[in-house]
Coordinates of C-alpha atoms and ligand atoms in Angstrom, one line a residue:
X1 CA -36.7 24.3 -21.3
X2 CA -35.3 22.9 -24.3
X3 CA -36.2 19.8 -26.1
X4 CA -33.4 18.2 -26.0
X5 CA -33.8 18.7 -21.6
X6 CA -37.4 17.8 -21.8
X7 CA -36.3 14.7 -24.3
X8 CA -34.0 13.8 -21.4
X9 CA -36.2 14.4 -18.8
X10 CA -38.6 11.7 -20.3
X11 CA -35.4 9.3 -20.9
X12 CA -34.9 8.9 -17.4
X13 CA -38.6 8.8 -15.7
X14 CA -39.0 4.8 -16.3
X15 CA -35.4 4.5 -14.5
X16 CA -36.7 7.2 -11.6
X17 CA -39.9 5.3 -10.9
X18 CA -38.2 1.6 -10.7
X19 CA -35.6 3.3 -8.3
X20 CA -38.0 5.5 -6.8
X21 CA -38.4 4.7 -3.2
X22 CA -34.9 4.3 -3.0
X23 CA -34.6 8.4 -4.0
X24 CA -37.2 9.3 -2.4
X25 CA -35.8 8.0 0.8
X26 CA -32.1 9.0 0.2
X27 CA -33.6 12.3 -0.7
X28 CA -35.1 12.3 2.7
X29 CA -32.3 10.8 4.7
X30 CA -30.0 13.5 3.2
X31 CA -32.1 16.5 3.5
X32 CA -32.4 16.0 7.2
X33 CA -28.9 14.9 8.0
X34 CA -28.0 18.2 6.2
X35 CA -30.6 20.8 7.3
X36 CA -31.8 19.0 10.3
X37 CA -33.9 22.3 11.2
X38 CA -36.6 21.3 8.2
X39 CA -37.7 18.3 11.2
X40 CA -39.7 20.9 12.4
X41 CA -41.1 21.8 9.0
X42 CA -42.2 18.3 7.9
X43 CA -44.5 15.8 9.2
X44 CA -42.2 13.1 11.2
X45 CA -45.1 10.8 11.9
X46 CA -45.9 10.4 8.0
X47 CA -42.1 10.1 7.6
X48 CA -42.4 6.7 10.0
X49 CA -45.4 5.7 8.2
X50 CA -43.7 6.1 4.5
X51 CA -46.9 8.6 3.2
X52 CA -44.5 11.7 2.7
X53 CA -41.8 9.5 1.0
X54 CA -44.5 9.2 -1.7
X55 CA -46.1 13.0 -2.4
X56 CA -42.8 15.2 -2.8
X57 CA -41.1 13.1 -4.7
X58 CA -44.0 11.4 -6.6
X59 CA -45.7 15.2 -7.3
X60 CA -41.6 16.1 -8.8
X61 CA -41.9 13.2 -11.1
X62 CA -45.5 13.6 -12.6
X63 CA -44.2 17.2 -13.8
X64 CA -41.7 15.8 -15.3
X65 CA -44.3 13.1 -16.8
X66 CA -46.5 16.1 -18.0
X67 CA -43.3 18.4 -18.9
X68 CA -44.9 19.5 -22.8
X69 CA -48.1 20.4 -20.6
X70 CA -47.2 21.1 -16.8
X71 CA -51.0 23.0 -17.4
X72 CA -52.8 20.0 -17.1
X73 CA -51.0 19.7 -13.1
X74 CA -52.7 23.5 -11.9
X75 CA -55.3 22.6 -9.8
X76 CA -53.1 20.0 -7.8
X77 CA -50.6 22.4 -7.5
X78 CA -52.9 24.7 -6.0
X79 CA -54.1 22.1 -3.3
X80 CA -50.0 21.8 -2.3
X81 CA -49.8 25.8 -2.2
X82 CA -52.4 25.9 0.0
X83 CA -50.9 23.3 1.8
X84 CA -47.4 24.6 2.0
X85 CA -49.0 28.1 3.1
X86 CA -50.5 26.3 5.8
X87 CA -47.2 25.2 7.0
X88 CA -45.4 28.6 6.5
X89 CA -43.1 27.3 3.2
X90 CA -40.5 30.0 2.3
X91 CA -38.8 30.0 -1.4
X92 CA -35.4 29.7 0.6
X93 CA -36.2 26.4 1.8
X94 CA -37.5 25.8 -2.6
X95 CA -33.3 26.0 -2.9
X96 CA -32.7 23.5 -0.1
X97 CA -35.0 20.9 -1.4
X98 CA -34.0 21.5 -5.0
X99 CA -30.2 20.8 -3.3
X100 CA -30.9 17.1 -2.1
X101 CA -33.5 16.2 -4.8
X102 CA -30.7 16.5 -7.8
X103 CA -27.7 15.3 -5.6
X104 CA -30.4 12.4 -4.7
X105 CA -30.7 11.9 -8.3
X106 CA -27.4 12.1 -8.9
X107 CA -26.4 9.5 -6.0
X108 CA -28.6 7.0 -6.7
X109 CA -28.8 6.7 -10.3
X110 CA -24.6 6.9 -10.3
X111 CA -23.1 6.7 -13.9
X112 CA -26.7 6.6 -15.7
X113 CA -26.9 10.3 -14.2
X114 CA -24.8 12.2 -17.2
X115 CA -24.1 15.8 -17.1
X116 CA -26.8 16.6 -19.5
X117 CA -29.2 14.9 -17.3
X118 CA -28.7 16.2 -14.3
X119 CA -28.6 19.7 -16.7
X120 CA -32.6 19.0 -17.3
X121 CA -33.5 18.0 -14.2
X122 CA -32.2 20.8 -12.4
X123 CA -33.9 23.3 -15.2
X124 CA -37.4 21.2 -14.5
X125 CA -37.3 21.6 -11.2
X126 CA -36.3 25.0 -11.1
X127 CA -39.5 25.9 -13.4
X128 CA -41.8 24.0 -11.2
X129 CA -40.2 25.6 -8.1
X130 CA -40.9 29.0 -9.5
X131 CA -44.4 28.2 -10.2
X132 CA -45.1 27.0 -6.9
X133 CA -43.3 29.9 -5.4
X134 CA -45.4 32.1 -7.4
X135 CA -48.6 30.5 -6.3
X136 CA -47.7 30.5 -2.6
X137 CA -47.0 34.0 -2.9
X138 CA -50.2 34.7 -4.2
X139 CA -52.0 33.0 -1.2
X140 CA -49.9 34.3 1.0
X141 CA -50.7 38.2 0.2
X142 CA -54.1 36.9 -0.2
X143 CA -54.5 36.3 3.4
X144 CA -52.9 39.5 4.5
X145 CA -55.3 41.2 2.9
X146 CA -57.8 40.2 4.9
X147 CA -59.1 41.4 7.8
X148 CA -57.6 40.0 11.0
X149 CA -55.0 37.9 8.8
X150 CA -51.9 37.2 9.2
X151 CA -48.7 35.4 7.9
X152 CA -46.8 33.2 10.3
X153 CA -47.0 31.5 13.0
X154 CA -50.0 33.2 15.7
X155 CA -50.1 32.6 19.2
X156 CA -53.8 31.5 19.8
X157 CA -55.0 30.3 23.6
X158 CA -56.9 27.2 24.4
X159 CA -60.6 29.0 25.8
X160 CA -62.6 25.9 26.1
X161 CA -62.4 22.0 25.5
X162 CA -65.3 19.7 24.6
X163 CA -65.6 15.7 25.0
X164 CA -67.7 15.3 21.2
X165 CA -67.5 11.6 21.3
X166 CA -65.4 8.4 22.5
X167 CA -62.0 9.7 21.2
X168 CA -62.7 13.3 19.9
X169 CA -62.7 16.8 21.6
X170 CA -63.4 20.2 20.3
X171 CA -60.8 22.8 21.3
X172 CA -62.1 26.3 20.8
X173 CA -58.8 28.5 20.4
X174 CA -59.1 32.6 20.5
X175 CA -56.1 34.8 19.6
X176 CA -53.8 35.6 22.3
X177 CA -53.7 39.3 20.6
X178 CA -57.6 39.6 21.1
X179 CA -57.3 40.8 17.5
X180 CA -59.6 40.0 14.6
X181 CA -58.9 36.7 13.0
X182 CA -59.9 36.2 9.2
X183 CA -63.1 34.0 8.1
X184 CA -62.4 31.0 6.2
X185 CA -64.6 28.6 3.8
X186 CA -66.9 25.7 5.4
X187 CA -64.1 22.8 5.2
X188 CA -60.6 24.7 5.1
X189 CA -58.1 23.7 7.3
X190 CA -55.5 25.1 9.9
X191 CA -52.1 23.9 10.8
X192 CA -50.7 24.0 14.3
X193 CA -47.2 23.4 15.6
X194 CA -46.7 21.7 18.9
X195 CA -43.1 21.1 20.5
X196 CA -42.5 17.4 21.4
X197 CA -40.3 17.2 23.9
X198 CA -39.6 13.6 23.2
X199 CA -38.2 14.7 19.9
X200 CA -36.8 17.5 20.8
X201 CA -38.5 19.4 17.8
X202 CA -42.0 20.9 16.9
X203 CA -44.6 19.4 14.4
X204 CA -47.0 20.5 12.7
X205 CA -50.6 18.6 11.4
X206 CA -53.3 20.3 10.1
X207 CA -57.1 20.2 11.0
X208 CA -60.2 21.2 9.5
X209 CA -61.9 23.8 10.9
X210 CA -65.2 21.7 12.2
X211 CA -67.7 24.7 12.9
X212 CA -69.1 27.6 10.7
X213 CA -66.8 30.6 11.2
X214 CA -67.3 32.4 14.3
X215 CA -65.0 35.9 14.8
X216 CA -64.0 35.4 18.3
X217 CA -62.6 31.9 17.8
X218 CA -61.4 28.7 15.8
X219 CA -62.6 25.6 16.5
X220 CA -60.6 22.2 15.6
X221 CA -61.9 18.9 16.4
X222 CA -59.4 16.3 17.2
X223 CA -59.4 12.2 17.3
X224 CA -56.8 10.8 19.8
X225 CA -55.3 8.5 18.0
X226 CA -54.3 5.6 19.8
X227 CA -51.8 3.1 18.3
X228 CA -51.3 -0.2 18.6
X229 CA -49.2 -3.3 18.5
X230 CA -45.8 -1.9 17.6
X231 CA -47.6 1.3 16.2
X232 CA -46.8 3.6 18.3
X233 CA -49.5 6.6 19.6
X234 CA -50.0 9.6 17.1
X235 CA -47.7 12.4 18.4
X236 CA -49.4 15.3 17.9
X237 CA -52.7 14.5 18.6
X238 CA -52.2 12.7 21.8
X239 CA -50.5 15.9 22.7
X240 CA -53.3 18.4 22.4
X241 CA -55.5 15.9 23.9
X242 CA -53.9 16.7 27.1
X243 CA -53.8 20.6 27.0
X244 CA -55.9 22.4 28.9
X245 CA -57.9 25.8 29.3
X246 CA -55.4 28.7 29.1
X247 CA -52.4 26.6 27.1
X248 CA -51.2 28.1 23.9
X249 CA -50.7 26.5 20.4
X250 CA -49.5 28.3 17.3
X251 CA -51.7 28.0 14.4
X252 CA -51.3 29.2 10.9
X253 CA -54.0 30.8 8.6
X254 CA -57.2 29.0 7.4
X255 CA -56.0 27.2 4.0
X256 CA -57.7 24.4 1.9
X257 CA -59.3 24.1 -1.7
X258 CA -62.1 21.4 -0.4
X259 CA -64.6 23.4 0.5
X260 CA -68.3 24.4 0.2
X261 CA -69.4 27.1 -2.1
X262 CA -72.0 28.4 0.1
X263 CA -74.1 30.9 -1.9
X264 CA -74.5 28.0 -4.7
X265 CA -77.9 26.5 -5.0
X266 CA -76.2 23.2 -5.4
X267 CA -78.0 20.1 -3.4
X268 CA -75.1 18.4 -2.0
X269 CA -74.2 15.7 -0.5
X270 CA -71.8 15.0 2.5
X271 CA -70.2 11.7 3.1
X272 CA -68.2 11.2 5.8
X273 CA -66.4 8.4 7.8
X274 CA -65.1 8.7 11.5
X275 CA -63.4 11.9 12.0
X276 CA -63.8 13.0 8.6
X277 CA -67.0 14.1 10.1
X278 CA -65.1 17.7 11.2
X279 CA -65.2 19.8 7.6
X280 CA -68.9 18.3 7.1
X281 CA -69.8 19.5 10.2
X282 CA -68.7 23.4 9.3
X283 CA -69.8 22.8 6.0
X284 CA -73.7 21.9 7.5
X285 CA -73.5 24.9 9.6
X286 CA -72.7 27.1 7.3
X287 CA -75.3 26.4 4.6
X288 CA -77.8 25.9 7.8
X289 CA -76.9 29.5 8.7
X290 CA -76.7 31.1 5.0
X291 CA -80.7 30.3 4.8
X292 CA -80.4 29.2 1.5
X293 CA -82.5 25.8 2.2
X294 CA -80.5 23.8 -0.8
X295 CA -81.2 20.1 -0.4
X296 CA -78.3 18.3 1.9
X297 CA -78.3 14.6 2.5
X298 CA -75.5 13.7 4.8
X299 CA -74.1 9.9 5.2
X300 CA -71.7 9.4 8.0
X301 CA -69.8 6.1 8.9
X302 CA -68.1 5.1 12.0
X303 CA -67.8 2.4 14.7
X304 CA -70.8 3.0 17.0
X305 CA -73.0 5.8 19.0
X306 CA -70.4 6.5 21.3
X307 CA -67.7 7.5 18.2
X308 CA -70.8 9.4 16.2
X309 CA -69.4 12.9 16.8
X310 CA -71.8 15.6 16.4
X311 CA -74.8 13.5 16.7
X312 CA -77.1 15.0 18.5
X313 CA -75.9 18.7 16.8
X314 CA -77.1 16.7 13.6
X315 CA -80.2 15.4 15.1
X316 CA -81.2 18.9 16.0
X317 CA -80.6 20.8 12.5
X318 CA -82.9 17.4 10.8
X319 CA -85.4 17.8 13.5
X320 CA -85.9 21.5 12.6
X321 CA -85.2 21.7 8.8
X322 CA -86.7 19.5 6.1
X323 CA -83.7 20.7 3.3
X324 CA -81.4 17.8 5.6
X325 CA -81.7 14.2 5.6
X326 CA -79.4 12.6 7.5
X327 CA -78.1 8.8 7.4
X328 CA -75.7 6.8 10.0
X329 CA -74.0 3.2 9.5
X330 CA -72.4 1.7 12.3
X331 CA -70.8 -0.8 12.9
X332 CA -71.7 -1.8 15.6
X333 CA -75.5 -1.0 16.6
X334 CA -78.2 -3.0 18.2
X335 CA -81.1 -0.6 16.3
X336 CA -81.7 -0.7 12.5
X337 CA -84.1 2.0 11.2
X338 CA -84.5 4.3 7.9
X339 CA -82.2 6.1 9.1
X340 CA -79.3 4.5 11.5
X341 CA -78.3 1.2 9.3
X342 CA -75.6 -1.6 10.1
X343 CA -72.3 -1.8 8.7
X344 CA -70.0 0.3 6.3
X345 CA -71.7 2.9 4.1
X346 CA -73.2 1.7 1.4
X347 CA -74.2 4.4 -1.2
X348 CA -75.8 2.1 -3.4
X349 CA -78.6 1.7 -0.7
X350 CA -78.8 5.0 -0.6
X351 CA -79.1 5.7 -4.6
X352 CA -82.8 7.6 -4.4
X353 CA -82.0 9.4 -1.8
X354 CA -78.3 10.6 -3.0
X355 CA -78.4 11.1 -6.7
X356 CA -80.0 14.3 -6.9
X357 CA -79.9 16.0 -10.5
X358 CA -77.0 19.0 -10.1
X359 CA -75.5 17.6 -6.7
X360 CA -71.8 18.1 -5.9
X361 CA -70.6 15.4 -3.3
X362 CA -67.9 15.7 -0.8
X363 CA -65.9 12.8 0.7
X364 CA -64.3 12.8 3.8
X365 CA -62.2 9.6 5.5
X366 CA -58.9 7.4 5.5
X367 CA -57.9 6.8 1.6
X368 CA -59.3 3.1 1.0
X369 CA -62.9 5.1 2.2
X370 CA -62.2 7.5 -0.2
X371 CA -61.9 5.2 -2.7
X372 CA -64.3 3.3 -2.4
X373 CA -67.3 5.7 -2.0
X374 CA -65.9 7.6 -5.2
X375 CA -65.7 4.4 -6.7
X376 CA -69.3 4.1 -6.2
X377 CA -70.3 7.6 -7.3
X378 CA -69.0 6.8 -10.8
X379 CA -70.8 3.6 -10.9
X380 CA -73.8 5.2 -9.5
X381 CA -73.7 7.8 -12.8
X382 CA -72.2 10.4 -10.7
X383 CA -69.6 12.7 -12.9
X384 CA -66.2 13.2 -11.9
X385 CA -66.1 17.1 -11.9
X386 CA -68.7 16.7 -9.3
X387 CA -66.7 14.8 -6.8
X388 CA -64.3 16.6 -4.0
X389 CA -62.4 14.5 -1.6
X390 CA -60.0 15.0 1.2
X391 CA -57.6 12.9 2.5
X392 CA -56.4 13.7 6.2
X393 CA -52.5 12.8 5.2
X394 CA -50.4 13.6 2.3
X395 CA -52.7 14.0 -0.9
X396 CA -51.6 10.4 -2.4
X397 CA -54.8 9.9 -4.3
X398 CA -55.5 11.1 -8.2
X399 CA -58.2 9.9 -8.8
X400 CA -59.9 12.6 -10.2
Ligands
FAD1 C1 -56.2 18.6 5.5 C2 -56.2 17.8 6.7 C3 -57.2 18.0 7.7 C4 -57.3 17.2 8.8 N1 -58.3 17.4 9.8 C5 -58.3 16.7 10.9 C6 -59.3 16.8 11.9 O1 -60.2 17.7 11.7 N2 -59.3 16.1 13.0 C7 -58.3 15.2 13.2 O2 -58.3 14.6 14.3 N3 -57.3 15.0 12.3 C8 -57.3 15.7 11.2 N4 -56.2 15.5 10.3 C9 -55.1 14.6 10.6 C10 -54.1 15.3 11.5 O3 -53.4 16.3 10.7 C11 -53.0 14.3 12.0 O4 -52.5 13.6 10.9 C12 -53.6 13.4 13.0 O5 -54.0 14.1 14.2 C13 -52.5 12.4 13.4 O6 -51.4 13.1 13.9 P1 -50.5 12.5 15.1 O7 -49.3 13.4 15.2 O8 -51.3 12.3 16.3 O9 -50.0 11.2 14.5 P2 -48.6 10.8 13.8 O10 -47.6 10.7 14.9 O11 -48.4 11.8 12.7 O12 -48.9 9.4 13.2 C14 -49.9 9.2 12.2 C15 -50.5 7.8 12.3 O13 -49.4 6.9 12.0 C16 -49.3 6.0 13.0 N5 -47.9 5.6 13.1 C17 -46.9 6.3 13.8 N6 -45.7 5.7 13.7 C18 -45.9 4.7 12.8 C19 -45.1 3.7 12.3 N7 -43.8 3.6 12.6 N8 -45.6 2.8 11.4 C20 -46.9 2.8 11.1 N9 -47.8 3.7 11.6 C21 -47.3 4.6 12.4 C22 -49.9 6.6 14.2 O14 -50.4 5.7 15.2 C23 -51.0 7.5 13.7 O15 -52.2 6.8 13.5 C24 -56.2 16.3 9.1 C25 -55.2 16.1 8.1 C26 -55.2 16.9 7.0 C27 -54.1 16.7 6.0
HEM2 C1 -41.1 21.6 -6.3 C2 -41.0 21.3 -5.1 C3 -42.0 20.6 -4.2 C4 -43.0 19.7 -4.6 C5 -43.2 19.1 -5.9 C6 -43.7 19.4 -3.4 C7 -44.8 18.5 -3.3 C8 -45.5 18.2 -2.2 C9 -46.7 17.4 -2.1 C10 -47.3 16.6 -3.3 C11 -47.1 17.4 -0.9 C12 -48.4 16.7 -0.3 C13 -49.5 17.7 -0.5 C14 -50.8 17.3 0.3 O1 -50.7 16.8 1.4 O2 -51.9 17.7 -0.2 C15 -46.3 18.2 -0.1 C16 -46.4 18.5 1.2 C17 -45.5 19.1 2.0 N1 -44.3 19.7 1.5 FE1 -43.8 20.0 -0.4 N2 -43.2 20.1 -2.3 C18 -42.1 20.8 -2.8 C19 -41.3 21.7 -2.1 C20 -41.4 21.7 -0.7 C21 -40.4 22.5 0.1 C22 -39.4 23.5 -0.5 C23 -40.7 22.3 1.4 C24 -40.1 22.9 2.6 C25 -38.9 22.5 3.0 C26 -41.9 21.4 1.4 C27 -42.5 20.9 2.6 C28 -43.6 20.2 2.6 C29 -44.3 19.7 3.8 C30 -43.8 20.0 5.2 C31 -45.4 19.1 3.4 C32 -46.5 18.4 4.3 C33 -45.9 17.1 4.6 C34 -46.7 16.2 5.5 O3 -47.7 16.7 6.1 O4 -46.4 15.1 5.6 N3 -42.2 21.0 0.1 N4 -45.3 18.7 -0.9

């Protein structure tokens, strides 16, 4: 890219941002009037609730804000690789976005979008496409050399269903191929695609993988979520909450970079609210299996007993190993102890027990939880490399 592009490039990024809603919802509008087949490919439900409008777009224009060192960008890029692996992105479908994204730019920035303009922006984009193409590629072959791994979509069958709490159920899903199926790291991911026939489409969501690897299955763990007022019920979720034993769902490979590095000595420290409890609860079991005895103080959140998923799993692994201390706040609860306290987490109660010299600390909830409990961290002296969060929707938060 020449300076003169990357000169432009910077020109137009105040204009871009003040209009950027309005591109990144033309952008959307267009793509799917145009290539209406990419509705099976992105998340409809985040589309209704405006999160998606915000990463693709927004992840474009902080290149183009970091253009004399895209460098500085790698590690989030790596996060959406892993995430557009998960979901079976092709570099074909790099050319159709790349399509609507300039013509978007084009369209709503009208005569302030010269020919030279347009010139840079298609260059940037192309560079960042080929870099994200090239690291997709890479995780791609990487999971076919696994064993039992695959690329695609894989026909897996429903082999047993668990109630874990008031609104979420375990679905234990084995290959339909009997085949191997590849291990994964404590707190990766897969993606599933269900057909909706209201929509007449599939979708795909991912979910965390909420048990220690096991070769004969995967196990996801899934909160119905309900919706309310004029919100309307979650789509996908709903759905697989009424499947039953023997129905098929097709699931892509494990994914994810927030995990556990299990053969670290590391204390850590899990912190988890409502169903943010699932790659904790892999996490747990793996470093409870790997024997390694590090110190692991988990603090959960969530509404009451009845929505404590896992609880008594918990329980168990703290009744029988002094490396886990475990701490609950609810809500709602009628007992108060050392260890079940009322209301929303509060780390800074917590501060003896959590800041541990060397500990890494792994945050799992709804963004403002995020947030806040990373928020806390810092104040409580924690250091930012030591932090890993992740958000069950589009990545919106840079905090870190
Ligand atoms: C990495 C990752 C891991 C995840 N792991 C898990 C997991 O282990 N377990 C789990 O249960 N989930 C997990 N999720 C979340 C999961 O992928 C889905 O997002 C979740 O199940 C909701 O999907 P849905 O189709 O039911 O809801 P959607 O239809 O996608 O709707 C999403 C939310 O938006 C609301 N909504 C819908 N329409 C509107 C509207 N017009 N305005 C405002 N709000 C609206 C819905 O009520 C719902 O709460 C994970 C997500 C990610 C990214
Ligand atoms: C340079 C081009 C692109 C950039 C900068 C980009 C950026 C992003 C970002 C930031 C996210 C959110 C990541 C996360 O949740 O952690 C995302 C998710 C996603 N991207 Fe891309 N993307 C690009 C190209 C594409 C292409 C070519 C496709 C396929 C048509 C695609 C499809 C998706 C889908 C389906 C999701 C998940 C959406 C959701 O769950 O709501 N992206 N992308």
């Amino acid at each position: 890219m020449t300076s003169k592009q990357k000169r432009s490039i910077k020109d137009t990024i105040p204009t871009l941002k003040t209009n950027g809603i309005d591109l990144t919802k033309h952008f959307y509008k267009r793509m799917f009037f145009h290539n209406p087949e990419l509705k099976n490919v992105f998340n409809m439900g985040n589309q209704a609730n405006g999160k998606q409008q915000n990463a693709l777009a927004g992840a474009v224009l902080a290149y183009a804000e970091h253009i004399e060192n895209p460098g500085i960008l790698i590690g989030t890029l790596e996060t959406i690789g892993n995430k557009h692996v998960s979901l079976n992105i092709t570099p074909e479908q790099y050319d159709i976005v790349g399509t609507h994204l300039l013509a978007s730019i084009k369209e709503v920035l009208a005569d302030k979008a010269t020919d030279d303009i347009i010139e840079a922006w298609t260059q940037a984009y192309n560079e960042l496409a080929a870099i994200m193409i090239s690291i997709e590629e890479k995780l791609y072959q990487n999971n076919l050399t696994k064993k039992g791994g695959w690329k695609g979509w894989r026909a897996f069958t429903i082999s047993s269903i668990v109630d874990e709490s008031k609104e979420i159920k375990s679905f234990y899903l084995e290959p339909k191929d009997k085949k191997d199926i590849p291990p994964y790291f404590p707190g990766q991911y897969i993606t599933v695609k269900i057909f909706i026939p209201s929509l007449g489409y599939e979708q795909p969501r991912q979910y965390s993988l909420s048990s220690v690897f096991i070769p004969n299955y995967y196990r996801i763990s899934v909160k119905k979520e309900i919706g309310m007022d004029r919100i309307p019920d979650g789509m996908v979720s709903n759905h697989i909450h009424e499947k039953v034993i023997g129905d098929e769902i097709w699931v892509s490979s494990p994914s994810g970079t927030f995990y556990a590095d299990i053969v670290s000595d590391d204390p850590l420290v899990l912190i988890s609210g409502g169903v943010g409890v699932t790659p904790m609860m892999s996490i747990l079991e793996a470093y409870s299996n790997s024997g390694m005895g590090n110190n692991v103080v988990w603090v959960h959140g969530c509404k009451n007993e009845e929505f404590h998923t896992f609880k008594s799993e918990v329980e168990l692994l703290q009744q029988n190993n002094d490396w886990l201390s475990s701490f609950v706040f609810y809500e709602e609860t009628e007992i108060e102890n050392e260890v079940v306290r009322k209301g929303r987490i509060d780390l800074s109660a917590l501060e003896a027990k959590i800041i541990i010299n060397g500990a890494k600390y792994y945050i799992c909830g709804p963004e403002p939880f995020i947030k806040a409990h990373y928020n806390s961290l810092i104040t409580l002296g924690v250091s930012r490399d030591s932090i890993f969060y992740e958000e069950f929707g589009p990545q919106l938060l840079q905090i870190n």
